[in-house]
Short mmCIF file of C-alpha atoms and ligand atoms in Angstrom, two decimals:
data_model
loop_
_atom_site.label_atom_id
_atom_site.label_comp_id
_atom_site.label_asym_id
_atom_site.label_seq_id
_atom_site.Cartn_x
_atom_site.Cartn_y
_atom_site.Cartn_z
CA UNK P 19 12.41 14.72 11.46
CA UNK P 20 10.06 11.59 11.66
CA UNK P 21 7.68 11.27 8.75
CA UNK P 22 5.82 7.36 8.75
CA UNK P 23 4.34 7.02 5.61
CA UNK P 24 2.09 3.72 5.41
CA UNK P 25 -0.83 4.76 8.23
CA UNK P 26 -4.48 4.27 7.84
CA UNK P 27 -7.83 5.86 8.55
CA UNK P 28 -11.23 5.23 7.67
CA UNK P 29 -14.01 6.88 7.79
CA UNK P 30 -17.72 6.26 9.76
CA UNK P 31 -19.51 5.95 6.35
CA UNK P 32 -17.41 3.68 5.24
CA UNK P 33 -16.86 1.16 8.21
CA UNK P 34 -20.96 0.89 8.32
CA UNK P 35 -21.01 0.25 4.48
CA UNK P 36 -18.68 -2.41 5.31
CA UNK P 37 -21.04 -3.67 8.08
CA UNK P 38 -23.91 -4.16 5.73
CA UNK P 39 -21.60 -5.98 3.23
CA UNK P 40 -20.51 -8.57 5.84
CA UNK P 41 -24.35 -8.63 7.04
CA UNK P 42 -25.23 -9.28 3.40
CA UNK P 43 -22.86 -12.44 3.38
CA UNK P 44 -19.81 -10.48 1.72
CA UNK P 45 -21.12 -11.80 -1.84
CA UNK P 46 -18.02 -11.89 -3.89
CA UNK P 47 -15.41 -11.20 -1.39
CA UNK P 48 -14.63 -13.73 0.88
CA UNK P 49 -12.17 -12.71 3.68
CA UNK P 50 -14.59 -10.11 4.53
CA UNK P 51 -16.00 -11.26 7.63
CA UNK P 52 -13.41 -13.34 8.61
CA UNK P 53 -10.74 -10.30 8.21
CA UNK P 54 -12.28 -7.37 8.64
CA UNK P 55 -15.22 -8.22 10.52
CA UNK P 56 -13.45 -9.27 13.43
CA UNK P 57 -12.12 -5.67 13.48
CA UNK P 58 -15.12 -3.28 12.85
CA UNK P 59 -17.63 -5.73 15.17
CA UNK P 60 -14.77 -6.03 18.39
CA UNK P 61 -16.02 -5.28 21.74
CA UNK P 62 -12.68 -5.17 23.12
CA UNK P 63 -9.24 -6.06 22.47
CA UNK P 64 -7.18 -5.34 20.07
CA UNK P 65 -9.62 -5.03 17.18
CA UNK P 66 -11.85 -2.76 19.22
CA UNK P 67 -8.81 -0.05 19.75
CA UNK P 68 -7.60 -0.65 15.87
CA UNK P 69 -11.70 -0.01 14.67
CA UNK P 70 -11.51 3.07 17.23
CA UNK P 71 -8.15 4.65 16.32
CA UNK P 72 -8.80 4.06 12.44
CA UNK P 73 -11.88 6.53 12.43
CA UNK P 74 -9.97 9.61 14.62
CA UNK P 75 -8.11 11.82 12.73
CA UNK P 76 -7.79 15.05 15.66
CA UNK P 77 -6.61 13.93 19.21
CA UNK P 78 -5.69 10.81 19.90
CA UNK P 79 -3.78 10.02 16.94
CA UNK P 80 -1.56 13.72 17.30
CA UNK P 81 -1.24 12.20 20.61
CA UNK P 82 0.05 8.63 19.96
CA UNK P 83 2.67 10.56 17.32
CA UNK P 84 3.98 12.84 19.75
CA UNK P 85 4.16 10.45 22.70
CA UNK P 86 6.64 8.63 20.14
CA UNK P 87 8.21 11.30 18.61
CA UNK P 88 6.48 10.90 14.73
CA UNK P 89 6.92 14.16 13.31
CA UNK P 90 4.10 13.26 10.30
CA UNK P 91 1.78 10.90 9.17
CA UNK P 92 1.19 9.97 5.59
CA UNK P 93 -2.56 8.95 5.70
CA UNK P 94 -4.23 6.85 3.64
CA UNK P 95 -7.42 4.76 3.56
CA UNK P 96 -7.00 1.45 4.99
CA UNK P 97 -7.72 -1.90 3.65
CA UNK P 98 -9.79 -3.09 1.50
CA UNK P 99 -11.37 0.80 1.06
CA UNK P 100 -13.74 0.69 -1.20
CA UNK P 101 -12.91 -1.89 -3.41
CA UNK P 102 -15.15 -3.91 -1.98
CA UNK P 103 -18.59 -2.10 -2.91
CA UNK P 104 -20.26 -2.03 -6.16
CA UNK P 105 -18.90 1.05 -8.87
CA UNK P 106 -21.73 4.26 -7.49
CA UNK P 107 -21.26 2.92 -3.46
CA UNK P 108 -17.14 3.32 -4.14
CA UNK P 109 -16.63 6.08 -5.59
CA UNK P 110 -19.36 8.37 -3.60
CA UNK P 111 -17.32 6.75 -0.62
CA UNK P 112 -13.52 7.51 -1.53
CA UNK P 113 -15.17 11.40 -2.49
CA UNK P 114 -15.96 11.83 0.78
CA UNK P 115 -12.84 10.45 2.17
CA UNK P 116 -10.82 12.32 -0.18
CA UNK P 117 -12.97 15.31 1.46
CA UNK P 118 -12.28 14.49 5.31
CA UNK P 119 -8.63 13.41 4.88
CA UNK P 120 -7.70 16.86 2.91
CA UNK P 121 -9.79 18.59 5.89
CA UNK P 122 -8.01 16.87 8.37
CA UNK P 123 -4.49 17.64 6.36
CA UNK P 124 -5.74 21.25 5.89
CA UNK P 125 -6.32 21.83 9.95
CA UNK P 126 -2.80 20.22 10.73
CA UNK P 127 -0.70 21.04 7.72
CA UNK P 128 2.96 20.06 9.71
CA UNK P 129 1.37 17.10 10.85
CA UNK P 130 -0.55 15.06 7.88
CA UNK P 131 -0.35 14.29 4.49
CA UNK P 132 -3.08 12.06 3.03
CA UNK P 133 -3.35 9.93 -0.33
CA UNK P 134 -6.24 10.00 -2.27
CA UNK P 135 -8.97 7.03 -2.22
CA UNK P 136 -10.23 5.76 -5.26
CA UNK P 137 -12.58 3.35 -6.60
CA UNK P 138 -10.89 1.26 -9.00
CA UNK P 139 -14.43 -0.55 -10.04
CA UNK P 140 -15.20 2.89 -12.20
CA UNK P 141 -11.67 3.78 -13.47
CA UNK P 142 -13.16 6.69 -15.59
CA UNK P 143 -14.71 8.18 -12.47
CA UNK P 144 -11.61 7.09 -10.24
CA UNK P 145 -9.61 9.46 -12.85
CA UNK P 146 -11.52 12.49 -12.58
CA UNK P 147 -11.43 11.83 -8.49
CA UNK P 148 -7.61 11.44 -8.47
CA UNK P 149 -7.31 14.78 -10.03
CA UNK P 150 -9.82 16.15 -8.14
CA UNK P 151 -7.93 14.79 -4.79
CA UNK P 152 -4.53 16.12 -5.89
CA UNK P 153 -6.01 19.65 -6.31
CA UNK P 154 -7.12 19.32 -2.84
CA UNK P 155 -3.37 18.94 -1.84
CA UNK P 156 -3.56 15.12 -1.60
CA UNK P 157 -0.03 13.73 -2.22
CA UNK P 158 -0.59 10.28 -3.88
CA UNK P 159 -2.62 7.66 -4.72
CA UNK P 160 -3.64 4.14 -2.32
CA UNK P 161 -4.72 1.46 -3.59
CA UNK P 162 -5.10 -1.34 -2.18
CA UNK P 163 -4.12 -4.15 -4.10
CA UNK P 164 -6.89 -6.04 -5.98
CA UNK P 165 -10.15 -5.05 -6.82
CA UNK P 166 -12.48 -7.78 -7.01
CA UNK P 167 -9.82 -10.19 -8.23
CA UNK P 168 -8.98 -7.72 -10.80
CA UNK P 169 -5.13 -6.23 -11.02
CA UNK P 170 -4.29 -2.65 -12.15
CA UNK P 171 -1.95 -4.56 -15.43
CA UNK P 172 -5.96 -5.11 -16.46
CA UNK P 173 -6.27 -2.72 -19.59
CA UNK P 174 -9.78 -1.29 -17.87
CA UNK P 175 -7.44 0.29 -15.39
CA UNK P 176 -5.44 2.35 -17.93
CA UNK P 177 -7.35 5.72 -17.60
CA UNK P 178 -6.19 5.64 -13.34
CA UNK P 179 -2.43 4.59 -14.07
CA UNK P 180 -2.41 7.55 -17.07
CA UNK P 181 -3.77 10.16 -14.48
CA UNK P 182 -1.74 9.03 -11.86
CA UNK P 183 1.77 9.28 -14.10
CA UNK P 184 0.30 12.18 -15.85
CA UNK P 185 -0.04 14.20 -11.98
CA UNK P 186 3.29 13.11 -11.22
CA UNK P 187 2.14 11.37 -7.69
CA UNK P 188 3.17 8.09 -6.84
CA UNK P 189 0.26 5.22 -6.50
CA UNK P 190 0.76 3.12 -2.90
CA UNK P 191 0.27 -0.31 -3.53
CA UNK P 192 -1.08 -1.63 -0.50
CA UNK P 193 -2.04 -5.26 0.41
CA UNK P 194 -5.02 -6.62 0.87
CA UNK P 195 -6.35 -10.09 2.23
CA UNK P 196 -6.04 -12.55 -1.30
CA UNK P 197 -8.73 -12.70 -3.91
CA UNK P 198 -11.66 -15.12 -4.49
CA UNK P 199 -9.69 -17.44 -6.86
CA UNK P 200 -6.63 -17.94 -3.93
CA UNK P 201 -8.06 -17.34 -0.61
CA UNK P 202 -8.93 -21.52 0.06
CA UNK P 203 -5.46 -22.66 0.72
CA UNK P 204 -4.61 -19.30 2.99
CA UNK P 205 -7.92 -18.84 5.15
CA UNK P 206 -8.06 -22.50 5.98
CA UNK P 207 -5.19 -21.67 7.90
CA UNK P 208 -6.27 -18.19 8.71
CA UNK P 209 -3.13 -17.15 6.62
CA UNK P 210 -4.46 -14.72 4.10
CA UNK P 211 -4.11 -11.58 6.20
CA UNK P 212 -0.85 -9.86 7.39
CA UNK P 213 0.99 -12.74 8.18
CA UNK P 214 1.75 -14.17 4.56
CA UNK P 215 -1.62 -13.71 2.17
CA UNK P 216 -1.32 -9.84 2.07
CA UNK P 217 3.15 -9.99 1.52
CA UNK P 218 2.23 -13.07 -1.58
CA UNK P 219 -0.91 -10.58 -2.82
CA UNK P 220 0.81 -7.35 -3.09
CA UNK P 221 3.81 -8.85 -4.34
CA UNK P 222 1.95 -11.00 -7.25
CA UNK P 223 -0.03 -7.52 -7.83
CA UNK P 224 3.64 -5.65 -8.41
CA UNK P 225 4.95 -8.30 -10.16
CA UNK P 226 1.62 -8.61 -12.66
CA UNK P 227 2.48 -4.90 -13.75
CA UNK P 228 6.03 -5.55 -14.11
CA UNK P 229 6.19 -8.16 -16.34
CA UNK P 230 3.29 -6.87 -18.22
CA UNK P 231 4.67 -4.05 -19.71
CA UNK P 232 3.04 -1.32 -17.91
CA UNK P 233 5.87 0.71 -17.17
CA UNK P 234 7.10 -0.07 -20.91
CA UNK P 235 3.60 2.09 -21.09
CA UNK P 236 3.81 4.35 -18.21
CA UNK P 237 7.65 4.92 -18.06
CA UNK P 238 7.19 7.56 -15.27
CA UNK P 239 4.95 5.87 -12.92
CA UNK P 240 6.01 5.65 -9.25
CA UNK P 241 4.79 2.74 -6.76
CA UNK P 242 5.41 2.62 -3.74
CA UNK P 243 4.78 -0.51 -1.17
CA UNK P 244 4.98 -1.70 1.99
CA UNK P 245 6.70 -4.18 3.83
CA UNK P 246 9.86 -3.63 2.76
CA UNK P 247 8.53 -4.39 -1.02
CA UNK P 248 6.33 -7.16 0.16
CA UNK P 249 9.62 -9.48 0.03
CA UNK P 250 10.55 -8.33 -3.61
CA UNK P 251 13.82 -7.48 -2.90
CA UNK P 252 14.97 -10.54 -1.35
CA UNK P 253 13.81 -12.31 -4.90
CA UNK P 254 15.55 -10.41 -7.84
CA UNK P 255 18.25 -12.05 -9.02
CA UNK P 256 16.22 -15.36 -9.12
CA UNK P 257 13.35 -13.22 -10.77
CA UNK P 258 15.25 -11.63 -13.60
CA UNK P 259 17.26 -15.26 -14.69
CA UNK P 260 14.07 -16.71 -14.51
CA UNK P 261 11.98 -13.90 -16.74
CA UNK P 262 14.79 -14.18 -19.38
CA UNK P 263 14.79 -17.91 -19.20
CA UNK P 264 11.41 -17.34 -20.18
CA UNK P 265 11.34 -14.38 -22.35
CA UNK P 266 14.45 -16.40 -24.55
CA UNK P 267 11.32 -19.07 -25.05
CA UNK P 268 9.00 -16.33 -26.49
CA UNK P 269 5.78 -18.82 -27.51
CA UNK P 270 5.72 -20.53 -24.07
CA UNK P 271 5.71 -17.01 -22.23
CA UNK P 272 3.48 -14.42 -24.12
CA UNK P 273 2.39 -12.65 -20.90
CA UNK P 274 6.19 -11.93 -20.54
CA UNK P 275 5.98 -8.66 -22.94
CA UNK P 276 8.27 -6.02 -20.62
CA UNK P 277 11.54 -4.84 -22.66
CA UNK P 278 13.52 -4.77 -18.95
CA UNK P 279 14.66 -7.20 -16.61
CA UNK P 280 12.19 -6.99 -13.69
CA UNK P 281 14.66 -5.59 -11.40
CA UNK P 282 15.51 -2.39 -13.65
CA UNK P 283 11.97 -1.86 -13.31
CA UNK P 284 11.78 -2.60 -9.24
CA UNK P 285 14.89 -0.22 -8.65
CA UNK P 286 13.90 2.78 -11.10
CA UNK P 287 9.79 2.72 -10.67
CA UNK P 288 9.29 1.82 -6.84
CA UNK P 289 9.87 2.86 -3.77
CA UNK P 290 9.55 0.75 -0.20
CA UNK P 291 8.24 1.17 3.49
CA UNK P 292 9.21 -0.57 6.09
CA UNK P 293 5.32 -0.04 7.46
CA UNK P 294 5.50 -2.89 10.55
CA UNK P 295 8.84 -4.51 9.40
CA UNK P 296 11.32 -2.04 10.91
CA UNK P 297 13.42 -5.53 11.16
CA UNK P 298 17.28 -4.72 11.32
CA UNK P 299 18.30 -7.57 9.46
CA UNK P 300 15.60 -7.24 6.43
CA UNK P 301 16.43 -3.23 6.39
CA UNK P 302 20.10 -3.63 5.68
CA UNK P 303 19.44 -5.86 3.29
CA UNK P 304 16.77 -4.18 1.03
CA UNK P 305 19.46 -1.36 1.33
CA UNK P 306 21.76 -3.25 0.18
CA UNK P 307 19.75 -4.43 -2.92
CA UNK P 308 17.96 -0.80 -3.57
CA UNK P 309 20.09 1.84 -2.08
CA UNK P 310 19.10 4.24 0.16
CA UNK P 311 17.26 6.46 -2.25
CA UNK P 312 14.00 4.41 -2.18
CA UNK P 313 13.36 3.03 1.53
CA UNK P 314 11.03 4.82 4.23
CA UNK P 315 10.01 4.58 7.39
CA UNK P 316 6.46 3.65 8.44
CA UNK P 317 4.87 2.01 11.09
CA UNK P 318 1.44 1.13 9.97
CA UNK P 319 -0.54 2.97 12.71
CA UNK P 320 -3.08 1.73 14.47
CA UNK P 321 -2.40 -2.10 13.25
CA UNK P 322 1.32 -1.88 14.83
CA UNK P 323 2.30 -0.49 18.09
CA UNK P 324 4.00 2.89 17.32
CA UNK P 325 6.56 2.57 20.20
CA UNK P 326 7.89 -1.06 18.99
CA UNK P 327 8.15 0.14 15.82
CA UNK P 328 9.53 3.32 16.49
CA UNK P 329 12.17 1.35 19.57
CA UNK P 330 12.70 -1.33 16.91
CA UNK P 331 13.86 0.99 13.86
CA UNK P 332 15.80 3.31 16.57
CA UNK P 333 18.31 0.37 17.39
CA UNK P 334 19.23 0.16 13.06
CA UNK P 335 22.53 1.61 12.71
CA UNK P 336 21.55 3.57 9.15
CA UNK P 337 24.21 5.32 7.99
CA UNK P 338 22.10 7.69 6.49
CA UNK P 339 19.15 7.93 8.72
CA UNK P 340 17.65 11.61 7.18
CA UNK P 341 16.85 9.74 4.26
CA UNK P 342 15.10 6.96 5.35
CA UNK P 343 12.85 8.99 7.99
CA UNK P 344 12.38 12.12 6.00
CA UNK P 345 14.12 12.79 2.97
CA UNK P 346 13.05 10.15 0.64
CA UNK P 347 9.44 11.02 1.78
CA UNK P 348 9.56 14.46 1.20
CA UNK P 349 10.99 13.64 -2.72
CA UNK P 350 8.39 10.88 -3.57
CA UNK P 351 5.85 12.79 -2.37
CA UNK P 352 6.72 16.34 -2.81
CA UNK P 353 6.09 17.30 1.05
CA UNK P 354 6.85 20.79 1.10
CA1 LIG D 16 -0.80 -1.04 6.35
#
């Protein structure tokens, strides 16, 4: 069995709301246009198919799975979701996505799972939705990365990390195109999307809550990300001699308040996708360094091509493929 966990949808409402924001001149969230725009506004190309396949939940994406031989999709909202709009816009947006992606999971049970949307900007409200999603049969949680240049370590975020432990789903940190305060140095170079901004972003957003203490706070809360943990893995050792360096020096580094090393935290409280990095070389190794417990397979459907994802993960020589295409899925998410 083939489950791909990291693949996005979006719904009409929201890909006009984002229309009006980049007509408005984006205020506050520069990347907008530049990022997204050139998706949602295509006439043809690449974009166009993306900003077509991201709204269809029925035919043509039961289609594109089965001409490749992907079992399930774990759905999500894509990039930047609502994070963009003010607090009343979000969260009446990520409602009614909640409501079409558990619709969509409730006509094709064998096929989809979804995570719930939230709207981070109104954390009390995003609560009550998250519970409200996961009675609808909604597996998880996305997020996608910052929200506004605001990081979930932020104590306004507590009440979503509490209800997201206390449901016992996992939150998907997702990347997004880098904040306000960093985007200069990337977009100059057109380099804060998927080719390095969103990998640095996510990361910086994991590592925030890791060093922070949140999971000294919320012991039992699951992340999961992308990208083979947005290049995490490949970082560790030099992470953890560095943090203690630091911790050892207690007045320079207050921020520094987690009891355990940042990698005790990586290997017990996340989980990876390989979501458009099905690399051979890069999989072995984040096996090496996590185990086998922990990684999944993804392609990141519609952004990727589902066949040279699917051709490129086929020619890994896993020795224990089940896990990595099913198994682990089915644990972190409770896919019955
Ligand atoms: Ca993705």
């Amino acid at each position: 069995m083939k489950i791909a966990i990291e693949e996005a949808f979006a719904t009409e409402n929201l890909v006009k709301a984002w229309k009006v924001l980049i007509e408005d001149g984006s205020p506050g969230e520069a990347g907008l246009e530049h990022h997204l725009g050139r998706l949602i506004n295509a006439t043809g190309g690449w974009g166009a198919k993306v900003a077509e396949r991201l709204v269809d939940l029925g035919d043509a994406r039961l289609a594109e799975m089965d001409a490749h031989g992907i079992d399930m999709q774990v759905i999500a909202i894509t990039a930047p979701g609502v994070q963009v709009f003010d607090a009343d816009t979000g969260s009446a947006l990520a409602t009614e996505a909640n409501d079409i992606l558990a619709d969509a999971v409730n006509a094709h049970p064998t096929r989809y799972a979804g995570l719930a949307a939230v709207a981070p900007q109104a954390p009390k409200t995003a609560a009550r939705e998250i519970e409200r999603a996961v009675g609808l049969g909604l597996k998880g949680v996305m997020i996608n990365s910052h929200t506004k240049g605001e990081y979930l370590d932020s104590s306004a975020f507590r009440p979503i990390l509490e209800t997201i432990e206390a449901a016992g789903v996992p939150l998907y940190l997702h990347p997004r195109w880098t904040p306000p305060a960093m985007i200069a140095p990337f977009s100059e170079r057109h380099l804060e999307g998927s080719l390095w901004g969103f990998q640095t972003e996510a990361a910086l957003h994991a590592l925030r809550m890791i060093v922070s203490g949140v999971f000294d706070k919320f012991p039992k809360l699951q992340v999961v990300l992308g990208h083979l943990g947005e290049g995490l893995p490949f970082w560790l050792d030099r992470i953890d001699r560095t943090y203690a360096r630091g911790r050892s020096a207690t007045s320079a580094y207050p921020h520094w308040t987690s009891e355990r090393k940042p990698s005790e935290i990586f290997l017990e409280n996340f989980w990876m996708s390989s979501s458009g990095h099905n690399w051979d070389l890069a999989v072995r190794f984040t096996l090496e360094v996590a185990g086998e417990d922990r990684l999944m397979f993804a392609v990141d459907y519609p952004y990727e091509d589902t066949k040279q994802q699917v051709d490129q993960a086929a020619e890994m020589n896993l020795d224990n493929p089940d896990k990595f295409y099913s198994g682990n899925a089915k644990r972190v998410f409770k896919l019955n």
